Amino acid sequence: MTASVPAIINEFLTGSFSTIINVLKVLIPLMILIEFLSVYHVMEKLSKKLTFVTKVLGFSPSAVLPLLVTVVMGVTYGAGTLMEMNEKEPLEKKDFILIAIFFFICHGIIETTAIWGTVGANVIIISAGRLMLAGAITMAAARLPFFKP
Amino acid sequence: MDPVVQIIKTGFIKAIKTTLMLMKVVLPIYALVVIIKYSPVMPFLERAFEPAMRIFNLPGDAVVPLITGLFTDEYGAIAAASQFDFTAAELTTVAMIGLVCHSLPVEYALSRKIGLPAGKIVIYRILAAVVVGLIISRLGGVLL
């Protein structure tokens, strides 16, 4: 034991309080932004402009929307979009797997990057790095013989 | 009501609700990590994981936020990471590994729900996290 009990309690109270303040600083602007994005259907409009990305990554254009939602807004929103799409017009199995390969590496990019930024990680490396890594793995996976047409 | 005001209000309420929900996770983890940090378990953990962490250019303590992140979420990992003195390069490495591979139980359930091979995804994420950790820890020393 290197610290007394009151010191430990003090550290717990001050530390957890500042963590929660940091989380609030990120979440309040973020949630307002996400509300704007979903009310004005920004993701739908943006996904139409991003169809060229699908060619590079190797999946069909209809998969852009769920991917974009997951990467920008977070995995819960993305899962919601995917489930909705599955009911209306299911994605092809290949596209589905490729989206998963991308978004399990890289999701909720604004939120997670911002909170890690508050504790002192390098924001550019963790966001750009994850996007590039996810892109590279998806591109490679799409071209593997593992997926038969 | 003005739609913009309405949007800001909804977003604000959602943020408060999410934070309240997160507190249920963050507070117990924070308490647990503070206790572990000052208990005799910590030197043991540090020594046990030092060789593994050295691969990623990390100190032995880094195992605490990484393991916390695996089982809870990124907020848990951040709560744990904020209690140790890591350099910016070390934090970036911890963040990258944690971001690629986190909340495995919850996201396992989620991937089952949307109809994905959940087990394979867990293995894939762990492998990807190791690769990312290796790359970023080498880069971090150069860039930061």
Tab-separated table of C-alpha atoms in Angstrom:
chain	number	residue	atom	x	y	z
A	1	MET	CA	0.000	0.000	0.000
A	2	THR	CA	1.394	3.334	-1.034
A	3	ALA	CA	-1.510	5.662	-0.160
A	4	SER	CA	-3.825	6.210	2.797
A	5	VAL	CA	-7.547	5.532	2.617
A	6	PRO	CA	-8.631	9.218	2.613
A	7	ALA	CA	-6.171	9.913	-0.205
A	8	ILE	CA	-7.630	7.063	-2.227
A	9	ILE	CA	-11.191	8.280	-1.659
A	10	ASN	CA	-10.131	11.801	-2.581
A	11	GLU	CA	-8.510	10.575	-5.771
A	12	PHE	CA	-11.618	8.587	-6.670
A	13	LEU	CA	-13.935	11.567	-6.170
A	14	THR	CA	-11.875	14.195	-7.976
A	15	GLY	CA	-10.772	11.839	-10.746
A	16	SER	CA	-14.180	10.423	-11.553
A	17	PHE	CA	-15.719	13.892	-11.419
A	18	SER	CA	-13.248	15.281	-13.946
A	19	THR	CA	-13.738	12.242	-16.206
A	20	ILE	CA	-17.485	12.845	-16.231
A	21	ILE	CA	-17.008	16.565	-16.969
A	22	ASN	CA	-14.760	15.601	-19.899
A	23	VAL	CA	-17.384	13.192	-21.186
A	24	LEU	CA	-20.082	15.893	-20.952
A	25	LYS	CA	-17.899	18.388	-22.820
A	26	VAL	CA	-17.729	15.930	-25.699
A	27	LEU	CA	-21.198	14.418	-25.573
A	28	ILE	CA	-23.321	17.599	-25.448
A	29	PRO	CA	-21.987	19.121	-28.702
A	30	LEU	CA	-21.781	15.659	-30.283
A	31	MET	CA	-25.382	14.688	-29.538
A	32	ILE	CA	-26.625	18.046	-30.825
A	33	LEU	CA	-24.592	17.528	-34.010
A	34	ILE	CA	-26.005	14.016	-34.460
A	35	GLU	CA	-29.544	15.366	-34.003
A	36	PHE	CA	-28.877	17.891	-36.778
A	37	LEU	CA	-27.429	15.203	-39.031
A	38	SER	CA	-30.425	12.925	-38.618
A	39	VAL	CA	-33.151	15.614	-38.758
A	40	TYR	CA	-31.786	17.098	-41.981
A	41	HIS	CA	-30.944	13.661	-43.494
A	42	VAL	CA	-27.353	14.746	-44.042
A	43	MET	CA	-26.076	11.167	-44.151
A	44	GLU	CA	-28.484	10.228	-46.952
A	45	LYS	CA	-27.382	13.234	-49.021
A	46	LEU	CA	-23.706	12.685	-48.317
A	47	SER	CA	-23.877	8.991	-49.148
A	48	LYS	CA	-25.070	9.826	-52.684
A	49	LYS	CA	-21.916	11.856	-53.221
A	50	LEU	CA	-19.689	9.166	-51.814
A	51	THR	CA	-20.637	6.305	-54.108
A	52	PHE	CA	-17.189	6.454	-55.745
A	53	VAL	CA	-15.740	5.229	-52.440
A	54	THR	CA	-17.598	1.957	-52.881
A	55	LYS	CA	-15.672	1.227	-56.068
A	56	VAL	CA	-12.358	1.698	-54.314
A	57	LEU	CA	-13.366	-0.359	-51.298
A	58	GLY	CA	-15.092	-3.010	-53.370
A	59	PHE	CA	-18.752	-3.136	-52.372
A	60	SER	CA	-22.065	-2.050	-53.858
A	61	PRO	CA	-23.296	1.571	-53.653
A	62	SER	CA	-26.264	0.763	-51.409
A	63	ALA	CA	-23.840	-0.105	-48.601
A	64	VAL	CA	-22.521	3.454	-48.296
A	65	LEU	CA	-25.311	4.743	-46.080
A	66	PRO	CA	-25.037	2.236	-43.214
A	67	LEU	CA	-21.252	2.473	-43.363
A	68	LEU	CA	-21.252	6.258	-43.224
A	69	VAL	CA	-23.759	6.320	-40.366
A	70	THR	CA	-21.685	3.859	-38.326
A	71	VAL	CA	-18.367	5.539	-38.956
A	72	VAL	CA	-19.583	9.058	-38.220
A	73	MET	CA	-22.355	8.599	-35.680
A	74	GLY	CA	-21.568	5.362	-33.914
A	75	VAL	CA	-22.250	1.668	-33.882
A	76	THR	CA	-25.721	1.799	-32.312
A	77	TYR	CA	-27.021	4.156	-35.002
A	78	GLY	CA	-25.325	2.049	-37.675
A	79	ALA	CA	-26.827	-1.183	-36.386
A	80	GLY	CA	-30.231	0.512	-36.433
A	81	THR	CA	-29.744	1.559	-40.057
A	82	LEU	CA	-28.599	-1.953	-41.008
A	83	MET	CA	-31.580	-3.607	-39.342
A	84	GLU	CA	-33.922	-1.181	-41.102
A	85	MET	CA	-32.280	-1.954	-44.450
A	86	ASN	CA	-32.470	-5.687	-43.817
A	87	GLU	CA	-36.229	-5.398	-43.485
A	88	LYS	CA	-36.761	-3.375	-46.654
A	89	GLU	CA	-34.095	-4.509	-49.048
A	90	PRO	CA	-31.432	-6.807	-47.584
A	91	LEU	CA	-27.832	-6.156	-48.525
A	92	GLU	CA	-25.853	-8.838	-50.257
A	93	LYS	CA	-23.938	-11.116	-47.925
A	94	LYS	CA	-20.613	-9.902	-49.297
A	95	ASP	CA	-21.467	-6.240	-48.748
A	96	PHE	CA	-22.731	-6.993	-45.287
A	97	ILE	CA	-19.485	-8.714	-44.263
A	98	LEU	CA	-17.346	-5.999	-45.840
A	99	ILE	CA	-19.226	-3.254	-44.008
A	100	ALA	CA	-18.682	-5.176	-40.783
A	101	ILE	CA	-14.967	-5.543	-41.509
A	102	PHE	CA	-14.753	-1.789	-41.949
A	103	PHE	CA	-16.895	-0.574	-39.101
A	104	PHE	CA	-15.713	-2.881	-36.349
A	105	ILE	CA	-12.278	-1.297	-36.738
A	106	CYS	CA	-13.580	2.195	-37.207
A	107	HIS	CA	-16.826	3.418	-35.685
A	108	GLY	CA	-18.132	6.479	-33.887
A	109	ILE	CA	-15.098	8.334	-35.080
A	110	ILE	CA	-16.057	11.798	-33.781
A	111	GLU	CA	-17.094	10.684	-30.333
A	112	THR	CA	-14.279	8.285	-29.497
A	113	THR	CA	-11.571	10.470	-30.970
A	114	ALA	CA	-12.794	13.471	-29.020
A	115	ILE	CA	-12.897	11.709	-25.666
A	116	TRP	CA	-9.451	10.164	-26.128
A	117	GLY	CA	-8.269	13.636	-27.136
A	118	THR	CA	-9.386	15.031	-23.761
A	119	VAL	CA	-7.055	12.650	-21.911
A	120	GLY	CA	-4.130	13.469	-24.214
A	121	ALA	CA	-3.934	10.989	-27.088
A	122	ASN	CA	-2.991	12.279	-30.545
A	123	VAL	CA	-6.311	12.991	-32.280
A	124	ILE	CA	-5.003	12.970	-35.849
A	125	ILE	CA	-3.179	9.665	-35.520
A	126	ILE	CA	-6.074	7.827	-33.903
A	127	SER	CA	-8.714	9.053	-36.362
A	128	ALA	CA	-6.759	9.008	-39.635
A	129	GLY	CA	-4.936	5.844	-38.614
A	130	ARG	CA	-8.129	3.965	-37.971
A	131	LEU	CA	-9.760	5.130	-41.203
A	132	MET	CA	-6.749	4.101	-43.256
A	133	LEU	CA	-6.383	0.752	-41.532
A	134	ALA	CA	-10.084	-0.058	-41.933
A	135	GLY	CA	-9.945	1.021	-45.576
A	136	ALA	CA	-6.865	-1.067	-46.300
A	137	ILE	CA	-8.241	-4.236	-44.681
A	138	THR	CA	-11.606	-3.827	-46.430
A	139	MET	CA	-9.950	-3.292	-49.806
A	140	ALA	CA	-7.831	-6.385	-49.328
A	141	ALA	CA	-10.747	-8.493	-48.097
A	142	ALA	CA	-12.987	-7.470	-51.010
A	143	ARG	CA	-10.408	-8.746	-53.462
A	144	LEU	CA	-9.775	-12.069	-51.788
A	145	PRO	CA	-11.042	-15.190	-53.545
A	146	PHE	CA	-12.759	-15.926	-50.209
A	147	PHE	CA	-15.797	-14.042	-51.516
A	148	LYS	CA	-17.169	-15.894	-54.506
A	149	PRO	CA	-19.550	-13.887	-56.683
B	1	MET	CA	-41.137	25.722	-31.562
B	2	ASP	CA	-38.244	26.696	-33.793
B	3	PRO	CA	-36.844	23.432	-35.254
B	4	VAL	CA	-33.253	24.412	-34.498
B	5	VAL	CA	-34.053	25.048	-30.832
B	6	GLN	CA	-35.919	21.755	-30.740
B	7	ILE	CA	-32.906	19.896	-32.191
B	8	ILE	CA	-30.500	21.463	-29.705
B	9	LYS	CA	-32.859	20.583	-26.871
B	10	THR	CA	-33.232	16.936	-27.963
B	11	GLY	CA	-29.488	16.605	-28.446
B	12	PHE	CA	-28.776	18.105	-25.039
B	13	ILE	CA	-31.228	15.793	-23.291
B	14	LYS	CA	-29.763	12.778	-25.090
B	15	ALA	CA	-26.256	13.782	-23.996
B	16	ILE	CA	-27.327	14.083	-20.352
B	17	LYS	CA	-29.115	10.725	-20.517
B	18	THR	CA	-26.083	9.040	-22.077
B	19	THR	CA	-23.800	10.560	-19.446
B	20	LEU	CA	-26.042	9.332	-16.629
B	21	MET	CA	-25.989	5.875	-18.182
B	22	LEU	CA	-22.207	6.057	-18.532
B	23	MET	CA	-21.779	7.080	-14.899
B	24	LYS	CA	-23.140	3.691	-13.902
B	25	VAL	CA	-20.211	2.148	-15.773
B	26	VAL	CA	-17.505	4.728	-15.185
B	27	LEU	CA	-17.892	5.215	-11.415
B	28	PRO	CA	-17.513	1.545	-10.391
B	29	ILE	CA	-14.621	1.090	-12.829
B	30	TYR	CA	-12.927	4.180	-11.547
B	31	ALA	CA	-13.276	2.988	-7.970
B	32	LEU	CA	-12.046	-0.489	-8.848
B	33	VAL	CA	-9.019	0.801	-10.754
B	34	VAL	CA	-8.049	3.206	-7.936
B	35	ILE	CA	-8.203	0.301	-5.495
B	36	ILE	CA	-6.217	-2.024	-7.752
B	37	LYS	CA	-3.655	0.701	-8.394
B	38	TYR	CA	-2.807	0.989	-4.690
B	39	SER	CA	-3.192	-2.694	-3.837
B	40	PRO	CA	-0.429	-5.311	-3.970
B	41	VAL	CA	-2.078	-6.697	-7.118
B	42	MET	CA	-0.760	-3.802	-9.207
B	43	PRO	CA	2.994	-4.524	-8.937
B	44	PHE	CA	2.173	-8.149	-9.721
B	45	LEU	CA	0.139	-7.146	-12.803
B	46	GLU	CA	2.867	-4.770	-13.937
B	47	ARG	CA	5.511	-7.456	-13.703
B	48	ALA	CA	3.340	-10.128	-15.316
B	49	PHE	CA	2.398	-8.005	-18.323
B	50	GLU	CA	5.605	-6.019	-18.694
B	51	PRO	CA	7.080	-8.322	-21.373
B	52	ALA	CA	3.827	-8.321	-23.366
B	53	MET	CA	3.439	-4.555	-23.079
B	54	ARG	CA	7.045	-3.989	-24.082
B	55	ILE	CA	6.155	-5.295	-27.555
B	56	PHE	CA	3.942	-2.218	-27.884
B	57	ASN	CA	6.492	0.129	-26.250
B	58	LEU	CA	4.130	0.492	-23.303
B	59	PRO	CA	4.756	0.369	-19.560
B	60	GLY	CA	3.253	-2.531	-17.578
B	61	ASP	CA	0.417	-0.323	-16.221
B	62	ALA	CA	-1.026	-0.023	-19.713
B	63	VAL	CA	-2.548	-3.441	-19.306
B	64	VAL	CA	-5.184	-1.973	-16.941
B	65	PRO	CA	-6.926	0.361	-19.446
B	66	LEU	CA	-6.543	-2.243	-22.197
B	67	ILE	CA	-8.229	-5.028	-20.216
B	68	THR	CA	-10.866	-2.619	-18.902
B	69	GLY	CA	-11.590	-1.590	-22.489
B	70	LEU	CA	-11.922	-5.179	-23.679
B	71	PHE	CA	-14.721	-5.951	-21.267
B	72	THR	CA	-16.451	-2.602	-20.787
B	73	ASP	CA	-16.314	0.265	-23.267
B	74	GLU	CA	-14.076	3.103	-24.288
B	75	TYR	CA	-15.354	5.235	-21.459
B	76	GLY	CA	-14.208	2.581	-19.030
B	77	ALA	CA	-10.840	2.434	-20.746
B	78	ILE	CA	-10.509	6.211	-20.533
B	79	ALA	CA	-11.481	6.213	-16.863
B	80	ALA	CA	-8.739	3.646	-16.286
B	81	ALA	CA	-6.159	5.335	-18.522
B	82	SER	CA	-6.595	8.727	-16.868
B	83	GLN	CA	-5.271	7.334	-13.583
B	84	PHE	CA	-1.775	6.550	-14.763
B	85	ASP	CA	0.916	8.885	-16.062
B	86	PHE	CA	1.258	7.923	-19.693
B	87	THR	CA	3.101	9.992	-22.279
B	88	ALA	CA	1.219	11.250	-25.345
B	89	ALA	CA	2.788	8.508	-27.482
B	90	GLU	CA	1.809	5.799	-24.993
B	91	LEU	CA	-1.728	7.172	-24.717
B	92	THR	CA	-2.042	7.193	-28.490
B	93	THR	CA	-1.005	3.541	-28.622
B	94	VAL	CA	-3.407	2.611	-25.810
B	95	ALA	CA	-6.169	4.576	-27.546
B	96	MET	CA	-5.604	2.861	-30.894
B	97	ILE	CA	-5.542	-0.661	-29.454
B	98	GLY	CA	-8.551	0.166	-27.287
B	99	LEU	CA	-10.481	1.759	-30.133
B	100	VAL	CA	-10.036	-1.185	-32.456
B	101	CYS	CA	-10.815	-3.765	-29.813
B	102	HIS	CA	-13.299	-2.781	-27.095
B	103	SER	CA	-16.601	-3.719	-25.392
B	104	LEU	CA	-16.318	-7.212	-26.816
B	105	PRO	CA	-19.288	-8.701	-24.894
B	106	VAL	CA	-21.683	-5.894	-25.892
B	107	GLU	CA	-20.554	-5.688	-29.493
B	108	TYR	CA	-20.551	-9.484	-29.767
B	109	ALA	CA	-24.242	-9.432	-28.856
B	110	LEU	CA	-24.836	-6.551	-31.245
B	111	SER	CA	-23.196	-8.304	-34.189
B	112	ARG	CA	-25.259	-11.439	-33.489
B	113	LYS	CA	-28.351	-9.279	-33.539
B	114	ILE	CA	-27.636	-7.806	-36.968
B	115	GLY	CA	-26.777	-11.274	-38.272
B	116	LEU	CA	-22.982	-11.307	-38.470
B	117	PRO	CA	-20.498	-14.071	-37.572
B	118	ALA	CA	-19.839	-12.651	-34.114
B	119	GLY	CA	-17.129	-15.073	-33.014
B	120	LYS	CA	-15.038	-14.483	-36.131
B	121	ILE	CA	-15.402	-10.736	-35.677
B	122	VAL	CA	-14.036	-10.928	-32.140
B	123	ILE	CA	-10.961	-12.846	-33.338
B	124	TYR	CA	-10.520	-10.428	-36.239
B	125	ARG	CA	-10.667	-7.415	-33.941
B	126	ILE	CA	-8.138	-8.839	-31.504
B	127	LEU	CA	-5.729	-9.599	-34.349
B	128	ALA	CA	-6.267	-6.162	-35.872
B	129	ALA	CA	-5.646	-4.529	-32.485
B	130	VAL	CA	-2.317	-6.342	-32.103
B	131	VAL	CA	-1.229	-5.304	-35.598
B	132	VAL	CA	-2.324	-1.715	-35.004
B	133	GLY	CA	-0.542	-1.659	-31.671
B	134	LEU	CA	2.679	-2.831	-33.275
B	135	ILE	CA	2.489	-0.229	-36.050
B	136	ILE	CA	1.410	2.728	-33.926
B	137	SER	CA	3.880	2.069	-31.139
B	138	ARG	CA	6.711	2.157	-33.691
B	139	LEU	CA	5.290	5.281	-35.399
B	140	GLY	CA	4.392	7.035	-32.145
B	141	GLY	CA	8.014	7.380	-31.108
B	142	VAL	CA	8.811	9.002	-34.440
B	143	LEU	CA	5.800	11.301	-34.822
B	144	LEU	CA	5.224	12.476	-31.266
